[in-house]
XYZ file of C-alpha atoms in Angstrom:
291
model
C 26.375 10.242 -31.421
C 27.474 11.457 -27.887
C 26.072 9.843 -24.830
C 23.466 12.913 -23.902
C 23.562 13.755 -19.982
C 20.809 13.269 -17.837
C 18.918 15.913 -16.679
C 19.104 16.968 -13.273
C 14.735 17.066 -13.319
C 14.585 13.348 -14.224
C 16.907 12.547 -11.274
C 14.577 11.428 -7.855
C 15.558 11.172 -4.404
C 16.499 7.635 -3.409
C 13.986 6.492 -0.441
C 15.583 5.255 2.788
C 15.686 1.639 2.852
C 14.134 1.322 6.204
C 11.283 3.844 5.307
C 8.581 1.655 7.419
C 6.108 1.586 3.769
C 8.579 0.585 1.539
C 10.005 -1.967 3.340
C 6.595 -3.790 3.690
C 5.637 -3.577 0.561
C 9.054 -5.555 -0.293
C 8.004 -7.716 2.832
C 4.903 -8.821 1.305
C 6.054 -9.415 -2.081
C 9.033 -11.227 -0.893
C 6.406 -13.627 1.699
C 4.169 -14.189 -1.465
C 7.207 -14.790 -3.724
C 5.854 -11.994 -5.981
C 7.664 -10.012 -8.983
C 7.043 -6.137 -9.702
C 7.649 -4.164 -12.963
C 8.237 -1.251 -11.122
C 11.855 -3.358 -9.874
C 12.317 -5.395 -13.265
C 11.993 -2.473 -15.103
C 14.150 0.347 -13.388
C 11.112 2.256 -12.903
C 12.248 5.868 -11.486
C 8.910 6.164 -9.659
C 9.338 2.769 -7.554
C 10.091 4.323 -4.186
C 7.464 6.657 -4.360
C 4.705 4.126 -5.420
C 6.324 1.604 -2.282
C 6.166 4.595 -0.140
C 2.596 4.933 -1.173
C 1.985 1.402 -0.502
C 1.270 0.864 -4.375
C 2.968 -1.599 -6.655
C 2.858 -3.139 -10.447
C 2.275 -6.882 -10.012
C 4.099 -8.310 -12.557
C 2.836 -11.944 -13.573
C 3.765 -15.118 -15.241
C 7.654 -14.896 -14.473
C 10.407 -12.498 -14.740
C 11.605 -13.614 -18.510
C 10.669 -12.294 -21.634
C 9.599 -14.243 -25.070
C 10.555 -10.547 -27.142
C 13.249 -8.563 -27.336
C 12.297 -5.154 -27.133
C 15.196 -2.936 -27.112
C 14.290 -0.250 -24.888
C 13.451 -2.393 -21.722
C 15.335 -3.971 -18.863
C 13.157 -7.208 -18.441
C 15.418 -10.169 -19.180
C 14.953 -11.532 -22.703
C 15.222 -15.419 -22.395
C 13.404 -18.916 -21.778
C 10.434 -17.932 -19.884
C 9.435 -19.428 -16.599
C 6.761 -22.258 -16.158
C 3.455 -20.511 -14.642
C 3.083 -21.018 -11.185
C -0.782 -21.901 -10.841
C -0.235 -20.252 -6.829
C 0.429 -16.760 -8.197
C -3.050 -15.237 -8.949
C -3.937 -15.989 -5.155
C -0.715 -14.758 -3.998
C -1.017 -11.300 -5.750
C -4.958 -11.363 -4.358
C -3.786 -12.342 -1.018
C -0.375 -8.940 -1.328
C -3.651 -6.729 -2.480
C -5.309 -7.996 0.601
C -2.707 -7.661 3.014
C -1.301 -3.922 1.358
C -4.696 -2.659 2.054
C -4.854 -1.409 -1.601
C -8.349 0.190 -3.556
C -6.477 -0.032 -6.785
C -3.969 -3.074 -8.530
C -1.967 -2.561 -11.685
C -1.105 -5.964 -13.043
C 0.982 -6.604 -16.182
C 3.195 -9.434 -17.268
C 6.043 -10.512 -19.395
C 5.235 -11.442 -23.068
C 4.406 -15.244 -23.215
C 4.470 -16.000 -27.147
C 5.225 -19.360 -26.277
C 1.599 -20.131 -24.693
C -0.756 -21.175 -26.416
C -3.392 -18.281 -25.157
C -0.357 -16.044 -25.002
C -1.093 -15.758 -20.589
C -4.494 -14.472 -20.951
C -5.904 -17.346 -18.906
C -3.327 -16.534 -16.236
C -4.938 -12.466 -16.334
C -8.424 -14.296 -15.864
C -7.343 -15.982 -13.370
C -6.097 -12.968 -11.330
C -8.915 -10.939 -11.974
C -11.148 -13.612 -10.455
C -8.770 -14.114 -7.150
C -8.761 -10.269 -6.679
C -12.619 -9.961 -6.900
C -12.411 -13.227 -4.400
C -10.503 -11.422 -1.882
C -11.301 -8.221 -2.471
C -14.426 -7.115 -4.271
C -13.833 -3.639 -3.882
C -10.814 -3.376 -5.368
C -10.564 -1.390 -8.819
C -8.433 -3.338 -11.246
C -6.333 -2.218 -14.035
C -4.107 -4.872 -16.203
C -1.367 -3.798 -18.460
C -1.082 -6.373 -21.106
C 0.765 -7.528 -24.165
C -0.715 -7.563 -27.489
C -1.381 -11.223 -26.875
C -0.276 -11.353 -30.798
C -3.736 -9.417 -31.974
C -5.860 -13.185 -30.536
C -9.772 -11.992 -30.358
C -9.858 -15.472 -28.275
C -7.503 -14.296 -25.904
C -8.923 -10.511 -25.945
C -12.479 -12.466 -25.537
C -11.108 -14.282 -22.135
C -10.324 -10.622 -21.100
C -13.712 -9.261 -21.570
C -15.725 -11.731 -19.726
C -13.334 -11.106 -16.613
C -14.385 -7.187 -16.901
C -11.357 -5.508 -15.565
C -11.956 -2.136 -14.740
C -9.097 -0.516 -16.880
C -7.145 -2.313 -19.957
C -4.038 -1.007 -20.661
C -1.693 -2.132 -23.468
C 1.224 0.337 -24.115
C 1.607 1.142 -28.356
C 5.352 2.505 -26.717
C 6.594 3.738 -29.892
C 5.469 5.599 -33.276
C 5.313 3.254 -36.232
C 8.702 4.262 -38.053
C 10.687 2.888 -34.760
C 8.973 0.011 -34.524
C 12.126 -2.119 -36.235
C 14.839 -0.718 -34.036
C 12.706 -0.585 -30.614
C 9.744 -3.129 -31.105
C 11.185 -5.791 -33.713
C 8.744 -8.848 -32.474
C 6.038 -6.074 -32.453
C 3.112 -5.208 -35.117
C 1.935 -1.318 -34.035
C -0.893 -1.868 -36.249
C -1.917 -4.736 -34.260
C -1.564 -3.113 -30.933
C -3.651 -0.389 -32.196
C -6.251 -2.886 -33.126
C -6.036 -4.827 -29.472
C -7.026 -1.506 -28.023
C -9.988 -0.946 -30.375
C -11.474 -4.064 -30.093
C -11.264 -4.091 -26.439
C -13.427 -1.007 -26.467
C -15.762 -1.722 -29.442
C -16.708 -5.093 -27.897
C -16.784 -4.033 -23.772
C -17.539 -0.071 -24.179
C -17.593 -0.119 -19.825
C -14.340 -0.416 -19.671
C -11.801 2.269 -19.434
C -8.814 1.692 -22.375
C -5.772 3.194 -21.914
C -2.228 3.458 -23.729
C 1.241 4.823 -23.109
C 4.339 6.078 -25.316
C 7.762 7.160 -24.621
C 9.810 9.858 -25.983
C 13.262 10.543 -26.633
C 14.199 8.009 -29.190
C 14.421 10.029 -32.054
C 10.545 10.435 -32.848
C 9.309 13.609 -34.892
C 6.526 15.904 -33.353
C 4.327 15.404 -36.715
C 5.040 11.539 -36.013
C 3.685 12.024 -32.407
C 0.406 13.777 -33.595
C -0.085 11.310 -35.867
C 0.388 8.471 -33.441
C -2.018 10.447 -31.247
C -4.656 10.675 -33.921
C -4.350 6.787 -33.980
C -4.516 6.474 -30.858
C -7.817 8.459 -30.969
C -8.808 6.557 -33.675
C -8.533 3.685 -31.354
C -11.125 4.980 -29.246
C -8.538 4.995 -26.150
C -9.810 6.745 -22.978
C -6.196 7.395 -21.390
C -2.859 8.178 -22.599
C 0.367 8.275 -21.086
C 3.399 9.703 -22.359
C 6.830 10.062 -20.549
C 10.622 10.419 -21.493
C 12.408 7.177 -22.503
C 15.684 6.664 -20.269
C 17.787 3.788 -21.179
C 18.355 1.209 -18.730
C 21.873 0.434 -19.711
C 24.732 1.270 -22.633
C 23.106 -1.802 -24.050
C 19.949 -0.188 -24.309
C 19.053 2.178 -27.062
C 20.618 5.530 -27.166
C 18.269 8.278 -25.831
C 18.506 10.855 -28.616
C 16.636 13.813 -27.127
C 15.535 14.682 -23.471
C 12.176 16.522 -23.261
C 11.519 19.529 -21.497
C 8.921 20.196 -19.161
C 7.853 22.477 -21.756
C 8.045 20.124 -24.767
C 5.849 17.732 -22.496
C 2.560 20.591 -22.013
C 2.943 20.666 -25.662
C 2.429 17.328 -26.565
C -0.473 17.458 -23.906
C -1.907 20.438 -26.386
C -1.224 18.100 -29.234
C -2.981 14.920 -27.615
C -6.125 17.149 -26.520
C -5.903 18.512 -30.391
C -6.079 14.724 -31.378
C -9.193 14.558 -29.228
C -7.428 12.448 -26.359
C -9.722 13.211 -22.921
C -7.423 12.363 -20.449
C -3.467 12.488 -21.273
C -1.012 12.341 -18.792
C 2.418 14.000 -20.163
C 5.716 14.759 -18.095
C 9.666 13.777 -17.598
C 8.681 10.666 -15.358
C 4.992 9.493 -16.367
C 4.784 5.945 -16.458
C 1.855 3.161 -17.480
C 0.682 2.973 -14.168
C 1.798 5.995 -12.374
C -0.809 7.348 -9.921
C -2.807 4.970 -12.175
C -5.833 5.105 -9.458
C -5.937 9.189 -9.336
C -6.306 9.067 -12.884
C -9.236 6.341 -12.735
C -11.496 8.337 -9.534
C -10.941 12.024 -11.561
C -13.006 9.870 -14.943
C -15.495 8.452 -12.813
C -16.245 11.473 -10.924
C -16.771 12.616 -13.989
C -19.703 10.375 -15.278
């Protein structure tokens, strides 16, 4: 199949580099020795969320225990935990002046509570250092462990997040070390067992996905009791990556937010360049305005 071109509406501006916000969010996470998904994983929003003074913590190293073919964190030996970084990212919040933190991690299969201690952890120095602040985490399946989903209730973030990425069929080309029936279940009992807080979930398109295979992984979704879904269009990181075999229109994306809403999905966020965490916080003040 031939390389498809990218479309001129998924290309963004590049930011100055000596825009005064960006450079001190890279400041701070460079004093607190601090890693971001929104630079391990290419994001295409990252100097708009920097210029924002917004960033994706990303915790418990830059190395990844799976190999998940669609993304551009490095897939080796993970890093030991440094027992400094859940103060540090408190002490960035702090210091960025933020209302709202997105933090996620690597996959740590090789721990034995798969990092969810290390989540805890953070929660607790955020609350520390800044009560006020509204907290989403974007986890990994934590390989379906109620103990490790348990540690995460009692910390009470205000928004769990873990991505189901894919529909089931493509699970063995883009997910191999992943179970989407488990992820489906990580999201339901997060919200069976802690009904306060938000859930939330995000796919990508444009690897080759069906539109009855969408709906269907929307209706699971649903099914999931998930508050908030995300769906944006896959672009591969590299020729390593997997091939993207369809970009979606504008268009195509308002359907799919029909289709979601006809799945019975309140809140879905669909376009070209929605992310997990993109404008995250808007998304989390228009529910509880809401209620």
């Amino acid at each position: 199949m031939d390389k498809l071109r990218l479309p001129d509406y998924l290309k963004k501006p590049i930011a100055l580099l000596d825009n005064h916000e960006n450079k001190r969010v890279r400041d701070i996470l460079k004093e607190f020795n601090l890693n971001t998904v929104c630079d391990g994983a290419r994001c295409p929003n990252k100097c708009e969320c920097y210029s924002n003074l917004t960033a994706t913590f990303l915790i418990m190293g830059k190395t990844c225990t799976r190999n998940c073919s669609f993304c551009n964190i490095e897939q080796c030996c993970p890093d030991n935990l440094d027992d400094d970084e859940p103060k540090h990212v408190a002490l960035a919040i702090k210091k960025l002046g933020l209302k709202y933190a997105v933090i996620t991690s690597v996959t740590r299969d090789d721990l034995d509570d798969y990092g969810s201690n290390h989540f805890c952890k953070t929660i607790f120095q955020i609350r520390k250092h800044t009560p006020d602040v509204k907290i989403e985490i974007l986890t990994p399946d934590f390989c379906g462990s109620y103990e490790a989903l348990n540690n995460i209730i009692k910390y009470k973030p205000d928004v769990f997040n873990h991505n189901i990425e894919t529909v089931a069929r493509l699970y063995g080309v883009a997910r191999q070390m992943a179970d989407y029936k488990t992820s489906l279940a990580v999201l339901k009992y997060i919200k069976v067992n802690a009904p306060d807080i938000l859930t939330k979930t995000g796919i990508m398109v444009g690897l080759g996905e069906s539109e009855d295979e969408i709906y269907r992984t929307f209706c699971d979704i649903k099914n999931a009791q998930v508050d908030i879904l995300t769906v944006g269009q896959y672009i591969a990181p590299s020729k390593k990556h997997l091939p993207v075999r369809k970009y979606y229109t504008q268009e195509d994306f308002s359907r799919l937010e029909q289709l979601a809403r006809k799945a019975g999905i309140e809140y879905p966020l669909c376009a070209p360049l929605v992310r997990s965490s993109y404008r995250a916080a808007q998304t989390y003040d228009e529910i509880m305005r809401k209620k």
